[in-house]
mmCIF file of C-alpha atoms and ligand atoms in Angstrom:
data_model
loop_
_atom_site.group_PDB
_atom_site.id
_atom_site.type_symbol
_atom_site.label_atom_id
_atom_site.label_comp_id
_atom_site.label_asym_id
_atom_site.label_seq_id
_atom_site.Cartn_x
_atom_site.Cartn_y
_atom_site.Cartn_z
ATOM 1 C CA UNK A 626 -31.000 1.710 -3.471
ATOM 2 C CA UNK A 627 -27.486 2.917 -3.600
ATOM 3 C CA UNK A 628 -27.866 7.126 -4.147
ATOM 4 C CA UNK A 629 -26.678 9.330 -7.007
ATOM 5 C CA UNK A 630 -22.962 9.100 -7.643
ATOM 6 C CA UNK A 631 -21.886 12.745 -7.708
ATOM 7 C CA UNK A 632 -18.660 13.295 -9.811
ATOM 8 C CA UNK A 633 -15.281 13.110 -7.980
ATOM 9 C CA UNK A 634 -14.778 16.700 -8.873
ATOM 10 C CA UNK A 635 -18.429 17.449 -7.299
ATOM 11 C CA UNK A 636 -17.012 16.096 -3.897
ATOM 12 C CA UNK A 637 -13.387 17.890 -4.069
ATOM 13 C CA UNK A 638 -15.338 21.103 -4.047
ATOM 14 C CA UNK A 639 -16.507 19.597 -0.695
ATOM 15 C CA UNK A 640 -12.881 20.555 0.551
ATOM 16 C CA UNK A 641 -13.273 16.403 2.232
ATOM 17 C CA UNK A 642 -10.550 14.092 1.408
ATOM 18 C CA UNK A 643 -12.479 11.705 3.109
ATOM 19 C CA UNK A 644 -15.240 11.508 1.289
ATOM 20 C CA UNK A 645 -13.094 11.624 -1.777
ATOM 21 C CA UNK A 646 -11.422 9.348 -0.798
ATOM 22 C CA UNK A 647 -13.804 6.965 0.011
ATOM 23 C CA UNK A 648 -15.665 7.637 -3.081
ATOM 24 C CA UNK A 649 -12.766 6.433 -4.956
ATOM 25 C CA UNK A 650 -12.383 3.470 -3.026
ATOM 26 C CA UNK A 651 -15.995 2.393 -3.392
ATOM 27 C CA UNK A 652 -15.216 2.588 -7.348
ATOM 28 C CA UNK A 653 -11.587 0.880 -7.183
ATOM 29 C CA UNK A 654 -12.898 -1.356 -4.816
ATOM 30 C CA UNK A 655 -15.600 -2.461 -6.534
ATOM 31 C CA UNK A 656 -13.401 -3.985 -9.057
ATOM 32 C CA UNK A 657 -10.555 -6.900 -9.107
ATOM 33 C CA UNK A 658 -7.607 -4.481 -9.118
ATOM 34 C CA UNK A 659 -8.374 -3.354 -5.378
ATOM 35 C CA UNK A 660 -9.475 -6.383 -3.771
ATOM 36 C CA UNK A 661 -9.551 -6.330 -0.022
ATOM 37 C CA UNK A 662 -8.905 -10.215 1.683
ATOM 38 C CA UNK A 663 -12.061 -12.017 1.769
ATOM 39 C CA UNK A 664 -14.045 -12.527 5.243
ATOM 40 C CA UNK A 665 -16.059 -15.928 4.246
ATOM 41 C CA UNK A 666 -13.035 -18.183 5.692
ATOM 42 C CA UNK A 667 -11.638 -18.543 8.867
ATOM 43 C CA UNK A 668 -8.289 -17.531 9.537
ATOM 44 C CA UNK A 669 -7.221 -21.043 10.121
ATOM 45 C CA UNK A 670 -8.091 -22.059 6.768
ATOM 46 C CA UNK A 671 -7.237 -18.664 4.489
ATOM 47 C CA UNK A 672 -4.385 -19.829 2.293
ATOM 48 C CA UNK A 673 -1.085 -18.620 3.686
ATOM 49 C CA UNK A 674 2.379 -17.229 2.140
ATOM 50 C CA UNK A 675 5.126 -19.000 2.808
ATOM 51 C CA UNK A 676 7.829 -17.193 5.298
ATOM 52 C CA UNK A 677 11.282 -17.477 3.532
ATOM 53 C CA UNK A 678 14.550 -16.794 4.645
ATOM 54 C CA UNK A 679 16.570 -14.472 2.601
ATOM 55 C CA UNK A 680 20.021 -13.054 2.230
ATOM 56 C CA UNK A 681 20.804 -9.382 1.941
ATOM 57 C CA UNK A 682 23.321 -9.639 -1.081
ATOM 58 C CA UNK A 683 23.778 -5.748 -1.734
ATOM 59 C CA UNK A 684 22.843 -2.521 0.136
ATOM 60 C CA UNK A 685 23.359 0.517 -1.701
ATOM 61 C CA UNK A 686 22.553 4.034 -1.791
ATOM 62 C CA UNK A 687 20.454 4.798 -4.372
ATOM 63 C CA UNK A 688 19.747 8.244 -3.928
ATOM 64 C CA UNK A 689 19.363 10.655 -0.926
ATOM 65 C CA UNK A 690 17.864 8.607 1.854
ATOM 66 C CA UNK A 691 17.099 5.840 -0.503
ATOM 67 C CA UNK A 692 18.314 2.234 -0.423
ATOM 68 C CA UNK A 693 18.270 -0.385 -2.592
ATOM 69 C CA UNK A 694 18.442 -4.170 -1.058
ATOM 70 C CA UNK A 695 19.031 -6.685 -2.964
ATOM 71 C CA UNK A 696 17.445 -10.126 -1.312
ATOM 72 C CA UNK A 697 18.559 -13.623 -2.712
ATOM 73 C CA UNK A 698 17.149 -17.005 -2.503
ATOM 74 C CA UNK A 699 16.104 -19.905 -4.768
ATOM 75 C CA UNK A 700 13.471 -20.701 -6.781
ATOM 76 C CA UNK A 701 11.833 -18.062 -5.185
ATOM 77 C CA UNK A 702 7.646 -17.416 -6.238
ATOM 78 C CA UNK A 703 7.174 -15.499 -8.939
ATOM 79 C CA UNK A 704 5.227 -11.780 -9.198
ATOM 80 C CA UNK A 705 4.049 -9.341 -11.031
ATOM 81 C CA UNK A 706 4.603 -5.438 -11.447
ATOM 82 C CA UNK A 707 2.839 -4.101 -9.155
ATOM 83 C CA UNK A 708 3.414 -6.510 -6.142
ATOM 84 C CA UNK A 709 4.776 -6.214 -2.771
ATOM 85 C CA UNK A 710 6.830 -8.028 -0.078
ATOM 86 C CA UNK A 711 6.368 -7.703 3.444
ATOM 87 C CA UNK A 712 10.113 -8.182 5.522
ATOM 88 C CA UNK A 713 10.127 -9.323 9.056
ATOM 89 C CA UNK A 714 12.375 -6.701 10.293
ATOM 90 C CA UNK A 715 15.216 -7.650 13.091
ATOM 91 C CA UNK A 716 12.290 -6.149 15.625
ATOM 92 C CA UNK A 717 9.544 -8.032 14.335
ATOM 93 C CA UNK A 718 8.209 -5.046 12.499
ATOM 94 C CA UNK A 719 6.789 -5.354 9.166
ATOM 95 C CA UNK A 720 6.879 -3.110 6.464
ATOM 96 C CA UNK A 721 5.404 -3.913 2.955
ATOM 97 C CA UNK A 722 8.087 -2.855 -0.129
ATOM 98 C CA UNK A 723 7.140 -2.762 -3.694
ATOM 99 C CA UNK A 724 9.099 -4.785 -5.445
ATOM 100 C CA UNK A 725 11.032 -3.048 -8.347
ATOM 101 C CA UNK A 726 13.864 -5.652 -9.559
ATOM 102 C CA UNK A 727 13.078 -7.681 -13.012
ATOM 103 C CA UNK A 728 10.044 -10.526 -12.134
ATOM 104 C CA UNK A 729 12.158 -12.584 -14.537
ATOM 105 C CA UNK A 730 14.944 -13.184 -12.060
ATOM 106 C CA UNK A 731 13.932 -16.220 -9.649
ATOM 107 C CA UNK A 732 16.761 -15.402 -7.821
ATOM 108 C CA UNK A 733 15.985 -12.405 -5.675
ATOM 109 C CA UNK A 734 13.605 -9.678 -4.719
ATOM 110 C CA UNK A 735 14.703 -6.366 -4.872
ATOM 111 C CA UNK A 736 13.095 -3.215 -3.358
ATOM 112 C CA UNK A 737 13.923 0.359 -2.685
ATOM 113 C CA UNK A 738 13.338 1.737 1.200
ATOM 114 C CA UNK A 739 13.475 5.214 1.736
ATOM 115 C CA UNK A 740 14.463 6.371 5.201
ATOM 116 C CA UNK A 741 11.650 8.418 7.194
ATOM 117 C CA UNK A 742 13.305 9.847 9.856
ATOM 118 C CA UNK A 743 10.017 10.687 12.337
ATOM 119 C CA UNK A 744 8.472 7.644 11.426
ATOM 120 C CA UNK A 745 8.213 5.062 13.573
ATOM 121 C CA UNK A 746 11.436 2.761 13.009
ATOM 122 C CA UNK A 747 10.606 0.406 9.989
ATOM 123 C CA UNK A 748 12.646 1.957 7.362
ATOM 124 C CA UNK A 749 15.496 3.144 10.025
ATOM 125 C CA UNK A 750 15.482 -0.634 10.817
ATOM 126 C CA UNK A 751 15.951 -1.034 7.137
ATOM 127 C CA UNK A 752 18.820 0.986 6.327
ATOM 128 C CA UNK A 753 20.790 0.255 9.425
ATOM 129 C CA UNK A 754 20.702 -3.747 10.241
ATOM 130 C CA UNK A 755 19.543 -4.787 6.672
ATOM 131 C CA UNK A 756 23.330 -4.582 5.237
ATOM 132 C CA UNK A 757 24.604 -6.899 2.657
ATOM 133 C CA UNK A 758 25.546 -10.390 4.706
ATOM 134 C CA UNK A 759 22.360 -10.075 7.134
ATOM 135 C CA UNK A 760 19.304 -12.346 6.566
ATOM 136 C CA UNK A 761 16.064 -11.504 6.650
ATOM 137 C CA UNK A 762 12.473 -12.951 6.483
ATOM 138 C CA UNK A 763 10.119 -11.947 3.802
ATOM 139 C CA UNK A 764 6.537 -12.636 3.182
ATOM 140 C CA UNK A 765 4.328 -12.769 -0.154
ATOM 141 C CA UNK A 766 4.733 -11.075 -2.953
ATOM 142 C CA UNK A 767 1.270 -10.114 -2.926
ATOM 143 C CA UNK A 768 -0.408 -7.762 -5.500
ATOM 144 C CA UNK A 769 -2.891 -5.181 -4.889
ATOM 145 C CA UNK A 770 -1.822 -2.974 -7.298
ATOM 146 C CA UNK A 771 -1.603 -4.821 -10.958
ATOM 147 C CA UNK A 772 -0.904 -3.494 -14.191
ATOM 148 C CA UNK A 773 -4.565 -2.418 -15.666
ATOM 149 C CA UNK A 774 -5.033 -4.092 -19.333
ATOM 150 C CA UNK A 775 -5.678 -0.704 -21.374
ATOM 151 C CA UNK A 776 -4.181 0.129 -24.853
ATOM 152 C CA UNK A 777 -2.312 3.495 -23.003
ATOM 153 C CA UNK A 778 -1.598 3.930 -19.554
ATOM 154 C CA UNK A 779 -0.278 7.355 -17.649
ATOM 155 C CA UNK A 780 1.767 6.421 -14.754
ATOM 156 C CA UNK A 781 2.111 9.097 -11.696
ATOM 157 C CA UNK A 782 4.790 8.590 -9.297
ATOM 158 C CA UNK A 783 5.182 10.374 -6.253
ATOM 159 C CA UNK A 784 8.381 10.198 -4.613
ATOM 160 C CA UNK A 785 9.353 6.107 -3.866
ATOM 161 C CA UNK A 786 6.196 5.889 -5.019
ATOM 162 C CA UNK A 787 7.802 4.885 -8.449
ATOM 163 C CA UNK A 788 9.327 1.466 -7.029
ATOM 164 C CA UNK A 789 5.451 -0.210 -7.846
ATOM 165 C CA UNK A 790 5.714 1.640 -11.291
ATOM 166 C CA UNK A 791 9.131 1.023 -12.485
ATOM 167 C CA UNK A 792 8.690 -2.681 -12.972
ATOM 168 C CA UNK A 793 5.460 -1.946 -14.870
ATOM 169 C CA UNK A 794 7.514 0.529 -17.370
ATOM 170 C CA UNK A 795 9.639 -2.026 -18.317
ATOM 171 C CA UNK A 796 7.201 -4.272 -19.045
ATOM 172 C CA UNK A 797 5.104 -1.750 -21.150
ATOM 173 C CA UNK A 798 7.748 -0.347 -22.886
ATOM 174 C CA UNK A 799 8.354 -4.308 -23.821
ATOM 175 C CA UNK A 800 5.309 -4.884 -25.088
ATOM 176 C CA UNK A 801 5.020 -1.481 -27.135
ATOM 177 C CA UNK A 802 2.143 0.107 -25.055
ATOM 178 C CA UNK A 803 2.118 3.842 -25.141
ATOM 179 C CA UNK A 804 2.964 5.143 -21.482
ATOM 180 C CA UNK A 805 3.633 7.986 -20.472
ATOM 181 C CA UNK A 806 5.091 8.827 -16.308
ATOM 182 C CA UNK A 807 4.801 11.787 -14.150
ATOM 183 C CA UNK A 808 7.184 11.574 -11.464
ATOM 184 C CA UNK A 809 7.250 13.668 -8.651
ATOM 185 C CA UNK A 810 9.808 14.306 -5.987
ATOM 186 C CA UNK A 811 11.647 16.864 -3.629
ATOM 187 C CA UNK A 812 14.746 17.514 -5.555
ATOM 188 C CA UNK A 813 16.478 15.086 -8.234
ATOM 189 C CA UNK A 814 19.114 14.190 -6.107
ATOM 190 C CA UNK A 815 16.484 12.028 -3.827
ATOM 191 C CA UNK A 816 14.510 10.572 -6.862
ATOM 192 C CA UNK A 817 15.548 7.241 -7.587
ATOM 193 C CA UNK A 818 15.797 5.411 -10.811
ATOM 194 C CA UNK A 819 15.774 8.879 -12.622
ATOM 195 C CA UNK A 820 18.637 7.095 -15.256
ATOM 196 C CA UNK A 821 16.629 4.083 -15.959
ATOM 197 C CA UNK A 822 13.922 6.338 -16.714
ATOM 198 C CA UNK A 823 15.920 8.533 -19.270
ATOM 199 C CA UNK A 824 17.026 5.654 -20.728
ATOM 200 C CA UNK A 825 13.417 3.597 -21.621
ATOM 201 C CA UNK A 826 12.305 7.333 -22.495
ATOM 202 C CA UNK A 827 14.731 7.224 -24.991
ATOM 203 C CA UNK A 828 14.509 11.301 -25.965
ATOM 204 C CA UNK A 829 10.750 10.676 -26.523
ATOM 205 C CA UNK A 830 9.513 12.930 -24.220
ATOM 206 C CA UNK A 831 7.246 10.290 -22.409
ATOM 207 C CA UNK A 832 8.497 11.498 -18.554
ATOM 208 C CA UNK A 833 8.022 14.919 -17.056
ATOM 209 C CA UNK A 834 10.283 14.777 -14.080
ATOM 210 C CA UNK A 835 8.799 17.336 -11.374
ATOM 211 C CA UNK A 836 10.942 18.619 -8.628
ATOM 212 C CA UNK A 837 10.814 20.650 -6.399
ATOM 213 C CA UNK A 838 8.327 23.579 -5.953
ATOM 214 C CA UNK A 839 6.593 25.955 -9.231
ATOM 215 C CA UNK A 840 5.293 22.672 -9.973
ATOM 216 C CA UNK A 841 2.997 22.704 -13.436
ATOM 217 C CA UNK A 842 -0.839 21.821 -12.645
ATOM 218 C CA UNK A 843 -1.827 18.423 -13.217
ATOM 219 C CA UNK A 844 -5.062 19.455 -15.093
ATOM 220 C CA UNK A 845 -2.539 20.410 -18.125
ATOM 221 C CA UNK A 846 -0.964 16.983 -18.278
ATOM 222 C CA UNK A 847 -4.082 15.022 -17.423
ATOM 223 C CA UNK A 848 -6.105 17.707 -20.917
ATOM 224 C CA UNK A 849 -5.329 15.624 -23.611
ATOM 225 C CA UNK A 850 -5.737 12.267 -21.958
ATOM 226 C CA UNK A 851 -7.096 9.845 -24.445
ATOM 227 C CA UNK A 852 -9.991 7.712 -23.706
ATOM 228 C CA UNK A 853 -9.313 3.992 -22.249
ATOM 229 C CA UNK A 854 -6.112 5.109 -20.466
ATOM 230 C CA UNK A 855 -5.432 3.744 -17.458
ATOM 231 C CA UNK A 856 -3.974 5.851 -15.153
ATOM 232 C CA UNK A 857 -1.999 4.139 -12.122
ATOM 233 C CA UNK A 858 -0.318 6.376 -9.083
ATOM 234 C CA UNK A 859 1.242 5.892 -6.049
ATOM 235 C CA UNK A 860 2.688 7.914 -3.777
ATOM 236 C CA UNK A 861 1.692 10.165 -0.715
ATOM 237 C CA UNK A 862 -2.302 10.586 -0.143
ATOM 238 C CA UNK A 863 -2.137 14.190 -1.280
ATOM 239 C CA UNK A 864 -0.739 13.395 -4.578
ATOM 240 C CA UNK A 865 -3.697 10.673 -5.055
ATOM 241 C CA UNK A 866 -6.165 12.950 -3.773
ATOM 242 C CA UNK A 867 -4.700 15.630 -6.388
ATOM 243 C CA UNK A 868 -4.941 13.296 -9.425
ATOM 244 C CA UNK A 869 -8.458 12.023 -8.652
ATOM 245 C CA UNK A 870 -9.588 15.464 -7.988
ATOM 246 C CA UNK A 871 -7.478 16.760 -12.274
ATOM 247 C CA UNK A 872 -8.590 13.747 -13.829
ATOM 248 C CA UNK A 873 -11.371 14.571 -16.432
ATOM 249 C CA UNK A 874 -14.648 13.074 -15.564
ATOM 250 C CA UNK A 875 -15.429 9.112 -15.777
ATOM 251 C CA UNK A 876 -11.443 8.909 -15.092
ATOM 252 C CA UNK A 877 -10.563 6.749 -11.993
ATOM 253 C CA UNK A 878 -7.105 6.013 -10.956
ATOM 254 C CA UNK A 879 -5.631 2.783 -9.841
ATOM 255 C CA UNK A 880 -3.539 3.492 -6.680
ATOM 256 C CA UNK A 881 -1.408 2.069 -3.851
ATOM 257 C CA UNK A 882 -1.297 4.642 -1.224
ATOM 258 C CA UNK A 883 1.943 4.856 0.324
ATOM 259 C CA UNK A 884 1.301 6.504 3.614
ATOM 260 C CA UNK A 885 -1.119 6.052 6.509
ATOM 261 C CA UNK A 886 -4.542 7.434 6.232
ATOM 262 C CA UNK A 887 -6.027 7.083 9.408
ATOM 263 C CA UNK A 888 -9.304 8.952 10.725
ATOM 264 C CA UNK A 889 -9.179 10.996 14.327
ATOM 265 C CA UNK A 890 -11.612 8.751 16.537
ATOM 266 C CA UNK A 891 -12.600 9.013 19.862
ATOM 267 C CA UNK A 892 -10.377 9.116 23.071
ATOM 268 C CA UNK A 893 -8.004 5.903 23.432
ATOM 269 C CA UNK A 894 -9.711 3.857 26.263
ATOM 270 C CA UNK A 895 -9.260 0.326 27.373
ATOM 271 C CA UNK A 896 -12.049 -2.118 25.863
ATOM 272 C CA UNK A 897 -12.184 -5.896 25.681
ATOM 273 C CA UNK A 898 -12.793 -7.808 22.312
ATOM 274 C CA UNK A 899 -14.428 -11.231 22.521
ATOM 275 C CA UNK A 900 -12.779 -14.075 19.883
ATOM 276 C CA UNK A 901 -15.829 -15.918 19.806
ATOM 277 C CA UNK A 902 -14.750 -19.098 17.606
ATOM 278 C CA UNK A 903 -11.858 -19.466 20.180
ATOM 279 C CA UNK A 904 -13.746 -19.044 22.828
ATOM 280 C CA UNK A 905 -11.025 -16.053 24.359
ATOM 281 C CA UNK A 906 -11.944 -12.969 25.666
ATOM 282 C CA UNK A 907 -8.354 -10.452 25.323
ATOM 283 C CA UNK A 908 -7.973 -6.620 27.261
ATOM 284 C CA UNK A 909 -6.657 -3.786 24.489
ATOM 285 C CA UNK A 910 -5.423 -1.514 26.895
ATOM 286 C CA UNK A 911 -5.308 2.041 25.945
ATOM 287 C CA UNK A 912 -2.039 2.320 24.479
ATOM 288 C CA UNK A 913 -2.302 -0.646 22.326
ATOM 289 C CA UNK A 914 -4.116 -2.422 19.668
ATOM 290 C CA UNK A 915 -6.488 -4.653 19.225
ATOM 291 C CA UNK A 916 -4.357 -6.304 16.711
ATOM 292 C CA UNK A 917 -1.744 -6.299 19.152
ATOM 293 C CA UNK A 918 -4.059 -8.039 21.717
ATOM 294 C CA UNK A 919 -5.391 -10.422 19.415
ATOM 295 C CA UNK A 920 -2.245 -11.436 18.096
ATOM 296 C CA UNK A 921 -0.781 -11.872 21.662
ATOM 297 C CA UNK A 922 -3.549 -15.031 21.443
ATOM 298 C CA UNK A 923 -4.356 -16.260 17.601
ATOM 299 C CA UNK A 924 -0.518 -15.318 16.628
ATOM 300 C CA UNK A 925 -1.035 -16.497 12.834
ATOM 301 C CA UNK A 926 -3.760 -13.232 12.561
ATOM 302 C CA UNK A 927 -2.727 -11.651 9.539
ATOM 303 C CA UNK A 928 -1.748 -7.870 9.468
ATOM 304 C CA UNK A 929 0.850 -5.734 7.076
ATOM 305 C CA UNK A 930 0.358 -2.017 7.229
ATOM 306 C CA UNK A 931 -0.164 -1.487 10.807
ATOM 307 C CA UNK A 932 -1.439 1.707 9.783
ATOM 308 C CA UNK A 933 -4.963 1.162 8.860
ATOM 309 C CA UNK A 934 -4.343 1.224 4.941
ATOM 310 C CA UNK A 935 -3.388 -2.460 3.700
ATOM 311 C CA UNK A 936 -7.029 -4.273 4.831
ATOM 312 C CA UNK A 937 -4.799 -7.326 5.687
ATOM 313 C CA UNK A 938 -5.964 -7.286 9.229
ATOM 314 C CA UNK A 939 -10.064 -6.986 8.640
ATOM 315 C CA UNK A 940 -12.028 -8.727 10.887
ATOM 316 C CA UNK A 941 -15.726 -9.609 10.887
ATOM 317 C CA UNK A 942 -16.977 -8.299 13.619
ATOM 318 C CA UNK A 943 -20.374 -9.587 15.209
ATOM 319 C CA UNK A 944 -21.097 -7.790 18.178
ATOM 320 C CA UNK A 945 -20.259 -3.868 19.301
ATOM 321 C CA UNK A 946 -19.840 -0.663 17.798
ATOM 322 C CA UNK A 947 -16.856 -0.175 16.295
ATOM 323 C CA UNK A 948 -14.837 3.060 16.491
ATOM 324 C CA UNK A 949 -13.230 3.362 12.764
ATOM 325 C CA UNK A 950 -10.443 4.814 12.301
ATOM 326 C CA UNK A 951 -9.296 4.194 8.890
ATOM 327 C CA UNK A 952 -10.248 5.777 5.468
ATOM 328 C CA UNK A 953 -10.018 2.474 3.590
ATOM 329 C CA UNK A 954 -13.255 0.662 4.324
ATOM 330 C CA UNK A 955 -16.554 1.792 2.580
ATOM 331 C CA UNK A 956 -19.414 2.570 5.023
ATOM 332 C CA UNK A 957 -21.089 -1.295 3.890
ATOM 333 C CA UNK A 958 -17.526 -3.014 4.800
ATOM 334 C CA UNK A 959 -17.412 -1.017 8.175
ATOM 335 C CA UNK A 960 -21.102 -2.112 9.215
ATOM 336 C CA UNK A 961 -20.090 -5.549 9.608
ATOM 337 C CA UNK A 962 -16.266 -5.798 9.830
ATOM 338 C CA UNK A 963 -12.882 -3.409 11.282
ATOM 339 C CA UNK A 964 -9.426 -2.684 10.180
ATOM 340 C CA UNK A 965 -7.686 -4.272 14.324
ATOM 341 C CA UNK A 966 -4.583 -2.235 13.830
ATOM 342 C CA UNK A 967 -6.201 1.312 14.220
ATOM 343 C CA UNK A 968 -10.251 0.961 14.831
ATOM 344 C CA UNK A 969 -11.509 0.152 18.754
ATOM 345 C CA UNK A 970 -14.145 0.021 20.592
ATOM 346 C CA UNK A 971 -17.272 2.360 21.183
ATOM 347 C CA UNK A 972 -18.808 1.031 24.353
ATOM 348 C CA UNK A 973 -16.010 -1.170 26.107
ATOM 349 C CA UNK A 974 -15.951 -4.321 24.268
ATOM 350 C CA UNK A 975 -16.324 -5.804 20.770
ATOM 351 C CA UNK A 976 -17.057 -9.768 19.865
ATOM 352 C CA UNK A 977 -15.269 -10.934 16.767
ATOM 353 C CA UNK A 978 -15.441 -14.258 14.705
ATOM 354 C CA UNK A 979 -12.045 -15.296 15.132
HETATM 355 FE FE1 FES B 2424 -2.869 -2.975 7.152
HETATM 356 FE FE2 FES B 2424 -4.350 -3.211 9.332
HETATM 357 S S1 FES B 2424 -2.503 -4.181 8.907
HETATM 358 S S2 FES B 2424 -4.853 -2.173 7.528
#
């Protein structure tokens, strides 16, 4: 008998992020526009993207630290706003990019990296060996983030957060849906897309661009909200955690998180994980994975994020106690399953059904 849900404003007050956080997820999750990749089917036989080789047909500075790459093909699958594309980078590295060109054009994919300079070499990768002439391989689109069907939506964009949104703008302010954005950002100068915005604003006074600090409280923009309006952020897990915690009651965003979220756990010691179904047992020594180590064996093992916030690499797991690390699984998901790019081992070895 599942217990009382306490509003999300109830749990703020609990100063946890986590258990916001999680209490969000268990409500997104429970519906289609957050699903995480099913564990009935074995790898082997869980339907694949194709891998496609692209061309890098511009690279351009869209704003401070931002690029835009422009990534040609033919016939290439269609998407929707909302979706992403993971890119093999020159290391092997992959990152997942929103996609934020026009889902008409077959043609090309088009996303929008911004360069973090401590972080840990994806979007470097990106803005130094991605230039226009280069090739590169690209995965999906995939979409975990879809437009919600509701007669008015609020958009909140945090930083490149607004790639995701952008797309779905457009496609509102096609269909005559009432929107309205909040976009958030450091300083205008490294906010892309801010002219494209003016311009399907149209001097309506639909976008409150917020830069910088003296920021104006989200409760006041989130007062009036009408009922039925779908509210869809990304950006940064503070900004989430901010709108989940203004929103008026029985108001639950639809989000894509755009930065890790991954739980302190216990000290990182070797264990051993057991692939039962392939009859391999693999070592994940304590500077490494168990994605890593698994992958070293099953190669086609699917994984994105690497950071514990994508569920593309959930395993079932069937024997062990797992140390979680991430804040994406609810507690039901973790009692039978783990996130290999951040969770290990309690107790020196784990058996999975892989
Ligand atoms: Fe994204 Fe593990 S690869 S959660």
């Amino acid at each position: 008998m599942p217990g009382p849900r306490l509003p999300l404003a109830a749990l703020a007050a609990t100063g946890s992020a986590l258990l916001v956080r999680r209490a969000l997820r268990r409500r997104i999750g429970a519906s289609p526009l957050w699903p995480l990749p099913a564990l009935e089917e074995p790898v082997s036989g869980r339907p694949r993207s194709r891998a496609l080789r692209l061309l890098v047909t511009r690279h351009e500075r869209i704003a401070d630290g931002v690029v835009l790459l422009r990534l040609e093909g033919a016939a290439l699958p269609g998407w929707e706003p909302g979706a992403h594309l993971d890119l093999v980078l020159p290391s092997g590295r992959v990152r997942s990019y929103s996609l934020c060109g026009d889902p008409a054009d077959r043609t090309a994919y088009t996303v929008a990296v911004r360069l973090v300079a401590d972080g840990r070499g994806g979007s470097r990768e990106a803005h130094e060996l991605l230039r226009a002439g280069s090739e590169v391989e690209v995965r999906g689109p995939r979409n975990r983030f879809p437009l919600a069907d509701a007669p008015e939506h609020l958009l909140v964009a945090g930083g490149i957060g607004i790639t995701p949104l952008l797309p779905m703008l457009r496609a509102l302010d096609a269909a005559g849906t009432p929107w309205r954005l909040l976009y958030r950002g450091r300083g205008r100068a490294s906010m892309p897309f801010l002219d494209e915005i003016g311009r399907l604003d149209a001097g309506r006074g639909r976008v409150t661009v917020s830069d910088g600090p003296g920021r104006p409280p989200l409760e006041a923009l989130f007062r009036d909200i009408a009922p039925g309006t779908a509210v869809q952020v990304c950006g940064p897990a503070g900004l989430m955690d901010a709108v989940a915690r203004a929103l008026p009651a029985g108001c639950a965003p639809h989000r894509e998180r755009f930065t890790a979220s991954v739980e302190p756990g216990g000290e990182d010691t070797e264990f051993e994980v057991e692939l039962r179904r392939s009859g391999r047992t693999v070592r994940v020594p304590a500077d490494s994975t168990a994605l890593a180590a698994v992958r070293a064996v099953l190669p086609d093992t699917p994984y994105s994020c690497e950071q514990g916030f994508c569920g593309t690499c959930r395993q079932r797991v069937l024997e062990g106690r797992v140390d979680h690390r991430d804040t994406l699984l609810t507690d039901a998901e973790r009692a039978g399953s783990m996130l290999l790019c951040v969770s290990r081992a309690r107790g020196g070895r784990l058996a999975l059904d892989l």
